[in-house]
mmCIF file of C-alpha atoms and ligand atoms in Angstrom:
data_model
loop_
_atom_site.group_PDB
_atom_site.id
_atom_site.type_symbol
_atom_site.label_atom_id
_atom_site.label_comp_id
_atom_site.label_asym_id
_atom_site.label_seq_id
_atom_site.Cartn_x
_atom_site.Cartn_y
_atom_site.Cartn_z
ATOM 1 C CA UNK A 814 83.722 62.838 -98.556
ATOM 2 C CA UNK A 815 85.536 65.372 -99.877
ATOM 3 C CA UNK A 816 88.707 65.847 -101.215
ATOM 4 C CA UNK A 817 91.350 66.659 -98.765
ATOM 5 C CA UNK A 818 94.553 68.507 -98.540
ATOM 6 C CA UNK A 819 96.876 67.094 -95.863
ATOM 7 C CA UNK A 820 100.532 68.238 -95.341
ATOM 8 C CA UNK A 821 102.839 65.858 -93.629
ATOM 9 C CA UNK A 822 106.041 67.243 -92.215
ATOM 10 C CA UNK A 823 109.231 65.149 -91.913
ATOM 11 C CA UNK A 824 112.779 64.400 -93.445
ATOM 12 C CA UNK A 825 113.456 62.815 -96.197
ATOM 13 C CA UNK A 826 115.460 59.773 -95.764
ATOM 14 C CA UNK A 827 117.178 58.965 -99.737
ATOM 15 C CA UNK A 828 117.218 55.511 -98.866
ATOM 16 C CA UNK A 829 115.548 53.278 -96.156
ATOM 17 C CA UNK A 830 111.713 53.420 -96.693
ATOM 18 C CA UNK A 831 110.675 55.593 -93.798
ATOM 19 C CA UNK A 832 109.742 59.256 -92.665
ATOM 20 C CA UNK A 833 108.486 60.697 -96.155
ATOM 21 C CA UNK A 834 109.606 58.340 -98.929
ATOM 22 C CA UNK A 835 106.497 56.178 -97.196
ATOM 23 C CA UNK A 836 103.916 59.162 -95.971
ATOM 24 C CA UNK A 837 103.921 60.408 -99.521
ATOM 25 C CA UNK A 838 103.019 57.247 -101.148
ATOM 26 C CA UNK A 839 100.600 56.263 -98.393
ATOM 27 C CA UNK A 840 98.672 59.362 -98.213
ATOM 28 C CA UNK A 841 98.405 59.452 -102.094
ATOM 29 C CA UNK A 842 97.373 56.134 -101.881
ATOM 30 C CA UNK A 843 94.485 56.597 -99.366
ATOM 31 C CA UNK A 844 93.151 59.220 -102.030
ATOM 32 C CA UNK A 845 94.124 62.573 -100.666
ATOM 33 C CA UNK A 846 96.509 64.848 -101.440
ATOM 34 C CA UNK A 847 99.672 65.154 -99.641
ATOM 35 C CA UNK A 848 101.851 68.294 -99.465
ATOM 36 C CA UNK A 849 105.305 67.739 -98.016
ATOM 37 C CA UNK A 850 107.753 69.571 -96.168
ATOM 38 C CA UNK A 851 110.546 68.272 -95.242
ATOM 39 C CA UNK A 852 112.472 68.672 -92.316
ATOM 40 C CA UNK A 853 116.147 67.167 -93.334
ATOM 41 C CA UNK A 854 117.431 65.563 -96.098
ATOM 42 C CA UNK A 855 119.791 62.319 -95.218
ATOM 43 C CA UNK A 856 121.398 60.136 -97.397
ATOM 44 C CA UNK A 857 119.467 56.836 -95.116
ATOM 45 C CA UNK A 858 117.374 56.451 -91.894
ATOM 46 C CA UNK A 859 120.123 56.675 -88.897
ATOM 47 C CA UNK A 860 118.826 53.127 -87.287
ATOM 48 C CA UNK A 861 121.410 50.740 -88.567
ATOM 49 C CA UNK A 862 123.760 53.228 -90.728
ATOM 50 C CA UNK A 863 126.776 54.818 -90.304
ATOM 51 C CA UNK A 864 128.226 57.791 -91.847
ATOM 52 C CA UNK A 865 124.945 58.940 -93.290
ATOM 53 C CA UNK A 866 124.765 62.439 -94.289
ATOM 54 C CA UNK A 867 122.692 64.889 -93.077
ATOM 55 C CA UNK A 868 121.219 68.556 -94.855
ATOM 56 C CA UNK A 869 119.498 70.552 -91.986
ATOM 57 C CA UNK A 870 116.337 72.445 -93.292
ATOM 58 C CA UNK A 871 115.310 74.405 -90.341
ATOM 59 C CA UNK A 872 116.648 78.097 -92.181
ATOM 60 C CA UNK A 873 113.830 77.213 -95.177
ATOM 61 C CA UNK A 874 110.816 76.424 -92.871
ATOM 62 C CA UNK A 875 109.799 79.483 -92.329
ATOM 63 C CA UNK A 876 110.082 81.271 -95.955
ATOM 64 C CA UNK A 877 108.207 78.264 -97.155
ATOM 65 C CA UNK A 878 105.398 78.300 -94.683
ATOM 66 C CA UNK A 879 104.584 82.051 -95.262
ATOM 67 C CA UNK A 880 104.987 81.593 -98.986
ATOM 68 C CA UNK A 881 101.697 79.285 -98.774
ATOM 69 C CA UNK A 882 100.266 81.820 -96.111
ATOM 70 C CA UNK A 883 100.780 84.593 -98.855
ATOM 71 C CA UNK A 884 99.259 82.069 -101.412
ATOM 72 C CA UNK A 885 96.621 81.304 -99.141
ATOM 73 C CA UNK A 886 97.159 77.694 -99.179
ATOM 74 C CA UNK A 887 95.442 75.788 -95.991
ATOM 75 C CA UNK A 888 94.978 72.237 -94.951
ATOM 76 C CA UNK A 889 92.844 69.864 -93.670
ATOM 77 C CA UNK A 890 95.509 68.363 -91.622
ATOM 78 C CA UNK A 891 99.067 68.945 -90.319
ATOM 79 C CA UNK A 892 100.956 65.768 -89.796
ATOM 80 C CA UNK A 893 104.543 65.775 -88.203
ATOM 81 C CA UNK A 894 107.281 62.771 -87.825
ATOM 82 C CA UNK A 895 110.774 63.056 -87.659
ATOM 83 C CA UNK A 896 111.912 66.577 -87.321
ATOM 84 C CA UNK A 897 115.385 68.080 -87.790
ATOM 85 C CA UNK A 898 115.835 70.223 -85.130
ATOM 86 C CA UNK A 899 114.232 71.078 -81.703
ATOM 87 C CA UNK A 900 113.782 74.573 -83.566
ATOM 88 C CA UNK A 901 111.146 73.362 -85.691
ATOM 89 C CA UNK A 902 108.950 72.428 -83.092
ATOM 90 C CA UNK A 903 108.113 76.115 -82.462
ATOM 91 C CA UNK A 904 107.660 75.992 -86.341
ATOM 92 C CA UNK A 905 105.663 73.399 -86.192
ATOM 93 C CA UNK A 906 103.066 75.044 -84.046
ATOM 94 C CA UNK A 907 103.172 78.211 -85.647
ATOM 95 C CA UNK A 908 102.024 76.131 -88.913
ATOM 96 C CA UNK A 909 99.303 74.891 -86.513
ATOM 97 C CA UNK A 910 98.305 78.117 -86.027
ATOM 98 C CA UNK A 911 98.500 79.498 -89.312
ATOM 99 C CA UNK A 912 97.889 77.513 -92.102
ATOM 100 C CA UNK A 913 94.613 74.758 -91.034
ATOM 101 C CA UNK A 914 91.597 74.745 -91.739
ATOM 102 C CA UNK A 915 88.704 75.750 -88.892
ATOM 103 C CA UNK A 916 88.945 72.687 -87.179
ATOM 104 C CA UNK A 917 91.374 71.415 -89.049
ATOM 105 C CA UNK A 918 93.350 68.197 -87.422
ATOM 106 C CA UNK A 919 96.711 68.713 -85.645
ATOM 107 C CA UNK A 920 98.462 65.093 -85.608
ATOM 108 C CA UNK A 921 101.610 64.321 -84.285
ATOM 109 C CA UNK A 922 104.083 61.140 -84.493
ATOM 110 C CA UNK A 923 106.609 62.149 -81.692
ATOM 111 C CA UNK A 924 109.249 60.119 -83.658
ATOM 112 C CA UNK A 925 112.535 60.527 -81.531
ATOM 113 C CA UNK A 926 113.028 57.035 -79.698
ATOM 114 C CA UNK A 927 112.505 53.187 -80.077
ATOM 115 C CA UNK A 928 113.296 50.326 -77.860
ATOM 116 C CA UNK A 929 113.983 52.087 -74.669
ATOM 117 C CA UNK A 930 116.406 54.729 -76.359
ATOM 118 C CA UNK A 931 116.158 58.017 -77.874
ATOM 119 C CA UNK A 932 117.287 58.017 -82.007
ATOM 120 C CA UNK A 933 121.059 59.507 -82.115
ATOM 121 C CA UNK A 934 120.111 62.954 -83.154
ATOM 122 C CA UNK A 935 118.106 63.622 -79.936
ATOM 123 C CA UNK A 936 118.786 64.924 -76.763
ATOM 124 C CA UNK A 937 116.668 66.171 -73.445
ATOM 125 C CA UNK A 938 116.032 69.436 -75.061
ATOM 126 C CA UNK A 939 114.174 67.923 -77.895
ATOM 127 C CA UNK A 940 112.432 65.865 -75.752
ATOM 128 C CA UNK A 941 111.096 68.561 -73.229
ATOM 129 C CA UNK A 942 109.710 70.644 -76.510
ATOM 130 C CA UNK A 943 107.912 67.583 -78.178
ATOM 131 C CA UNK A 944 106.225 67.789 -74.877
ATOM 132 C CA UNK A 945 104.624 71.302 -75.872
ATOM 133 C CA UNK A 946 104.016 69.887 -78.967
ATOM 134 C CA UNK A 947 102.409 66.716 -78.084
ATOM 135 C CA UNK A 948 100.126 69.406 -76.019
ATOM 136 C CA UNK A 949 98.835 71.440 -78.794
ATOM 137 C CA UNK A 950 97.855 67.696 -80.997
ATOM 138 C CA UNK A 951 94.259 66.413 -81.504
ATOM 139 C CA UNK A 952 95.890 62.946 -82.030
ATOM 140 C CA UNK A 953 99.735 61.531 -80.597
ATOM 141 C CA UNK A 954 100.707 58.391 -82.270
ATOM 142 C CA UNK A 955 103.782 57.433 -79.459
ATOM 143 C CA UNK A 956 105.294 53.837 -79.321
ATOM 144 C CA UNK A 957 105.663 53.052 -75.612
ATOM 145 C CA UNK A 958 109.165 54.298 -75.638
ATOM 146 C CA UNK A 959 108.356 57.546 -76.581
ATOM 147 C CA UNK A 960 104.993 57.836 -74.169
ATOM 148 C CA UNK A 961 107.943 56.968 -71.340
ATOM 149 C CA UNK A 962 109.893 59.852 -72.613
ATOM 150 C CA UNK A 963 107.087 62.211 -72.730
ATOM 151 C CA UNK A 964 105.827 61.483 -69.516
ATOM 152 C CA UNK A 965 108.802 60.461 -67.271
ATOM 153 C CA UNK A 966 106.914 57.106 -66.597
ATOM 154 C CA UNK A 967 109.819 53.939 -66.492
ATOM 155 C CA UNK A 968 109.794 52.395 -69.494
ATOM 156 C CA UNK A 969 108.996 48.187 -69.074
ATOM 157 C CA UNK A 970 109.478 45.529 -71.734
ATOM 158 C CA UNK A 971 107.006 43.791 -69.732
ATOM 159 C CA UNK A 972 103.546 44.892 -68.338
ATOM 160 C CA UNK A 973 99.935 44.976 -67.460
ATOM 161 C CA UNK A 974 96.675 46.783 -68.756
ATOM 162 C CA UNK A 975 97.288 49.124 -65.554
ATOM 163 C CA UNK A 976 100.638 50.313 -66.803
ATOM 164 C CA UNK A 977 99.255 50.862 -70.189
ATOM 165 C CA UNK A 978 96.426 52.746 -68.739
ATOM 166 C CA UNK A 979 98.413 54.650 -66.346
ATOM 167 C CA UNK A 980 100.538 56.059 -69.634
ATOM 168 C CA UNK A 981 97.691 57.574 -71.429
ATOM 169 C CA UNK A 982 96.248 58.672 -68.534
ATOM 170 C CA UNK A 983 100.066 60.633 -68.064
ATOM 171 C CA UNK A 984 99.489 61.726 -71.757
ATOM 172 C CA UNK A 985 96.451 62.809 -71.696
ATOM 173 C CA UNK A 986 97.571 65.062 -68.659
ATOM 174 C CA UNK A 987 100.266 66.518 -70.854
ATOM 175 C CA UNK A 988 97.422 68.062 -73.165
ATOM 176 C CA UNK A 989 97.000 65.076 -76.028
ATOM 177 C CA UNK A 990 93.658 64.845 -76.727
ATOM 178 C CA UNK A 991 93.128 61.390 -78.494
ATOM 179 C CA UNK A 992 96.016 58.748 -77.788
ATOM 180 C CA UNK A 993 97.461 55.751 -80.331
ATOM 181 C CA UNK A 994 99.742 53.794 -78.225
ATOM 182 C CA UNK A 995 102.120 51.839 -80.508
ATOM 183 C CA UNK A 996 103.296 48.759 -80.094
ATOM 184 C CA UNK A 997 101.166 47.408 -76.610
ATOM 185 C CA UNK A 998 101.565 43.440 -76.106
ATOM 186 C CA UNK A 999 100.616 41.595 -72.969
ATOM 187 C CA UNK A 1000 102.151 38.576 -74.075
ATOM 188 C CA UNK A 1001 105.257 37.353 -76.169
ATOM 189 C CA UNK A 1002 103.620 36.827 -79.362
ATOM 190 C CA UNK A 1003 101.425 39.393 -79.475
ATOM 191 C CA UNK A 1004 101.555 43.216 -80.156
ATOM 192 C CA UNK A 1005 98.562 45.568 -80.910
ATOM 193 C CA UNK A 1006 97.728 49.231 -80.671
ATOM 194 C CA UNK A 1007 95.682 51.144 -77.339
ATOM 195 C CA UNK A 1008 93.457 53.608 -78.654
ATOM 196 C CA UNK A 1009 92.479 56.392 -75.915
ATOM 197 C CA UNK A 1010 89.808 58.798 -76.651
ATOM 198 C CA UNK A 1011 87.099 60.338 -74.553
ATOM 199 C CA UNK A 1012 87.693 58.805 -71.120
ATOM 200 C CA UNK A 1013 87.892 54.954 -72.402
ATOM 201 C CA UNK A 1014 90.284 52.843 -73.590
ATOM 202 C CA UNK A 1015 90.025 50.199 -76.671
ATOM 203 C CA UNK A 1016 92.657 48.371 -77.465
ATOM 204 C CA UNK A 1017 93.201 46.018 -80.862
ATOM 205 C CA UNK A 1018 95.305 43.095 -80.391
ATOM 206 C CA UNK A 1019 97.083 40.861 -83.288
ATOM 207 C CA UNK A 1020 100.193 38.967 -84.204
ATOM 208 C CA UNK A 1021 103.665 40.016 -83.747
ATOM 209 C CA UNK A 1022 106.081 39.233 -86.266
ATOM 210 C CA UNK A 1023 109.417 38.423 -84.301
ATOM 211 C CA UNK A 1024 111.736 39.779 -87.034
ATOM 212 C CA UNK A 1025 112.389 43.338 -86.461
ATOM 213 C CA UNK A 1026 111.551 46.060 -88.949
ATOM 214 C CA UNK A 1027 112.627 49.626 -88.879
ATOM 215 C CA UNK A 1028 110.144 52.014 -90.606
ATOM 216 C CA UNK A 1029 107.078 50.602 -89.796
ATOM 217 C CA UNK A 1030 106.520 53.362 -87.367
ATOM 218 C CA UNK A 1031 106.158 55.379 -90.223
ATOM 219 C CA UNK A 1032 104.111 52.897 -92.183
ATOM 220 C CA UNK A 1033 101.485 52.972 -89.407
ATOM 221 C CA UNK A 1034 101.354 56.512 -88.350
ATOM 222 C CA UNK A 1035 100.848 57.578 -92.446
ATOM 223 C CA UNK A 1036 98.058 54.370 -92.779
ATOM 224 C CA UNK A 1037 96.416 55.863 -89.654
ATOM 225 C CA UNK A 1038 96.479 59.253 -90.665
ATOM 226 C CA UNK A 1039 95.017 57.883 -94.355
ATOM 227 C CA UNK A 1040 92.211 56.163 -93.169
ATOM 228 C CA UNK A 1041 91.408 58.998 -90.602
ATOM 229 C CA UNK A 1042 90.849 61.711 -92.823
ATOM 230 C CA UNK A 1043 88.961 59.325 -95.573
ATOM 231 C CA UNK A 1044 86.706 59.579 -92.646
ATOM 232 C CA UNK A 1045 87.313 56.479 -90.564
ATOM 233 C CA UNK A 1046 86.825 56.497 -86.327
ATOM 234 C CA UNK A 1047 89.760 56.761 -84.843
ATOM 235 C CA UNK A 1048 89.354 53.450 -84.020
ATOM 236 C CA UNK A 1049 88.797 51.831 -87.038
ATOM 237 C CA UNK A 1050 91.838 53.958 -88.642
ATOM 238 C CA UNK A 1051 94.200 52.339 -86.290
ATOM 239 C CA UNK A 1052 92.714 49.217 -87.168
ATOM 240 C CA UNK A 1053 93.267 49.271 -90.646
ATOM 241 C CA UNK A 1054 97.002 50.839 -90.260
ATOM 242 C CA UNK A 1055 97.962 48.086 -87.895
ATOM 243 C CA UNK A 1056 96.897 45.487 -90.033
ATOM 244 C CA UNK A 1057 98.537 46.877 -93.364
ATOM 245 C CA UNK A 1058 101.873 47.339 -91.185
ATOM 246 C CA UNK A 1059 101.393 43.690 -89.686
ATOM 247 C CA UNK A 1060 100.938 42.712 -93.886
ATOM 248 C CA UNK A 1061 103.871 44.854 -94.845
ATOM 249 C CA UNK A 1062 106.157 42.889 -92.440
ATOM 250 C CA UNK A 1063 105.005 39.389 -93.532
ATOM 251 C CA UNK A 1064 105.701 40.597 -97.292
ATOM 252 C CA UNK A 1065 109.256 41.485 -96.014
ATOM 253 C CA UNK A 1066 109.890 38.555 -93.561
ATOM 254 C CA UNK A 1067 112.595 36.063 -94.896
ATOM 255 C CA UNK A 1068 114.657 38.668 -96.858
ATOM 256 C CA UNK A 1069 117.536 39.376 -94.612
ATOM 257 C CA UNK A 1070 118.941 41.988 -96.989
ATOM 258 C CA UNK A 1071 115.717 43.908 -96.390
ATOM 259 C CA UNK A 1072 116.071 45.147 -92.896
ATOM 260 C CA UNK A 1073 115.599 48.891 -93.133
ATOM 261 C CA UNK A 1074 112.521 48.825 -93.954
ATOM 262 C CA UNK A 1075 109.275 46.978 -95.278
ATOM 263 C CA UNK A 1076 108.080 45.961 -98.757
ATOM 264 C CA UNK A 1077 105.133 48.512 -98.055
ATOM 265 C CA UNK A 1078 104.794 49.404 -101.794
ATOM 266 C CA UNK A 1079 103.119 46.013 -103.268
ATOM 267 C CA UNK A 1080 100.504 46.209 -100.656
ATOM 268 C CA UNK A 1081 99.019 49.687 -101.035
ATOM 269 C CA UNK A 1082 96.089 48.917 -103.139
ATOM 270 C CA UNK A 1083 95.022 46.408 -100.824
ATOM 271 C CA UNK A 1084 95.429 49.430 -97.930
ATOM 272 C CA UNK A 1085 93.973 51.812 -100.427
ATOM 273 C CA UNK A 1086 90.722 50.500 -100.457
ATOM 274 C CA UNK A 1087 90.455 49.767 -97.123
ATOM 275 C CA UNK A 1088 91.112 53.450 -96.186
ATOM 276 C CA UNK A 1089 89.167 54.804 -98.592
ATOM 277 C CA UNK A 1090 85.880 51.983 -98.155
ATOM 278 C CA UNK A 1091 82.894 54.387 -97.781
ATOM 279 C CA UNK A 1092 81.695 51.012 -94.861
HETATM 280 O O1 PXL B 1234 111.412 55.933 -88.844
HETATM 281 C C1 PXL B 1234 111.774 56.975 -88.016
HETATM 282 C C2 PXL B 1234 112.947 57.706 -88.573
HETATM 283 C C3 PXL B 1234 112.737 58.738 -89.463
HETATM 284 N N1 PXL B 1234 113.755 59.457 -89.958
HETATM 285 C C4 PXL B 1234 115.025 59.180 -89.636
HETATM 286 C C5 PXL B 1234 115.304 58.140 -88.754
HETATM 287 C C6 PXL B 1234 114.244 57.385 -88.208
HETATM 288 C C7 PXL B 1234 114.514 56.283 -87.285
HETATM 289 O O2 PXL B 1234 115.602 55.930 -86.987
HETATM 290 O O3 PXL B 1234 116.561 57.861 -88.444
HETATM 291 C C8 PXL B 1234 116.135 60.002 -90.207
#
């Protein structure tokens, strides 16, 4: 396999262990190397702060995109999380367009909602461009309230395989090509990831750790996107990321003081080799 360049697109949150304080780390990790550009700088995460500041970045895409066109600098992959402004989602694309790779991979964590509710900074607009977005992505990595959002499907704490099936199927209509669907459990103590890809459905079941974690939306869309371009099936790549997220919250369980984020860091090297296993 060879070496690959991957650029991962999302704020910068100082403090709170999500967005690109973990993508950075996690991509390195899984042995490729990571260019960043980041979409905001805040002084924390805005899930469980107040008063956080917040630096815009929008004005600087654009100079910095064509400085790497003019430097010819292209990558294997375009990765995007939480953006700063529904601006940058025509950015966004035009870095699609412009600066991958021939079949280079176009993946996209719609990051903008969580537990039935859209993150503070986002409105309808936002919402209704991620859709064009979402569109233009070989791979969508939504948590079930964000596949509501994109598709205008009700969003249930509580369902069946037909619901779940009935999303992608709504995704897939909007133009995404291969589906992770975050955060799918049929029962109370169980959570697990539906992977849709040509026509059929898999779906990976395991444990679900009752405290609740912010970041590890983060944690699993950079693992995925890790073990992916080491080469893994898509499949296999959402395997691996669920189980180093389910790993990172047992390493954080127990430590109240510890709630905005996971204890991803000790556990890398373990994830690492995983993503990078040539079996
Ligand atoms: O983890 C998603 C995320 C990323 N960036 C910022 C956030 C959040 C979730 O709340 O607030 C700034």
């Amino acid at each position: 396999m060879s070496y690959k360049r991957v650029l991962t697109i999302q704020d910068i949150s100082c403090f709170g262990q999500c967005s690109l304080t973990v993508a950075l780390p996690i991509l390195s990790a899984a042995g490729l190397e990571t260019v960043i550009l980041p979409s905001a700088v805040l002084s924390t995460h805005t899930a469980g702060f107040t008063g956080f500041t917040v630096r815009d970045l929008t004005d600087d895409i654009p100079a910095i995109a064509a400085h790497w066109k003019k430097e010819n600098i292209s990558f294997d992959a375009a990765y995007t999380g939480y953006l700063g402004s529904t601006e940058q989602i025509g950015m966004v694309k035009n870095i699609f367009d412009t600066l991958l790779v021939p079949g280079g991979k176009k993946i996209v964590d719609p990051a903008m909602a969580d537990n039935g509710r859209l993150y503070p900074a986002f409105d309808a607009g936002y919402v209704e461009a991620m859709k064009t977005l979402v569109a233009e992505a070989d791979v969508i990595l939504p948590n079930i309230t964000e596949a509501c959002f994109l598709t205008g499907e009700e969003y249930r704490e509580t369902y069946d395989e037909k619901y779940i099936a009935g999303l992608s199927e709504k995704l897939r209509a909007l133009g995404a090509k291969t589906i992770v669907l975050t955060g799918v459990g049929y029962t109370a103590d169980r959570t697990g990831v539906a992977v849709f890809e040509n026509g059929s459905l898999a779906y990976y079941e395991h444990k679900k750790i009752a405290q609740g974690s912010h970041g590890t939306g983060d944690v699993y869309a950079s693992a995925f996107v890790g073990a992916l371009m080491q080469g893994k099936t898509t499949y296999d790549a959402a395997v691996i990321a669920a189980d180093y997220t389910v790993a990172c919250i047992e390493n954080t369980q127990g430590d109240d003081s510890h709630r905005y984020g996971v204890k991803f860091e000790p556990l890398l090297a373990d994830y690492a080799k995983k993503a990078a296993s040539r079996d």
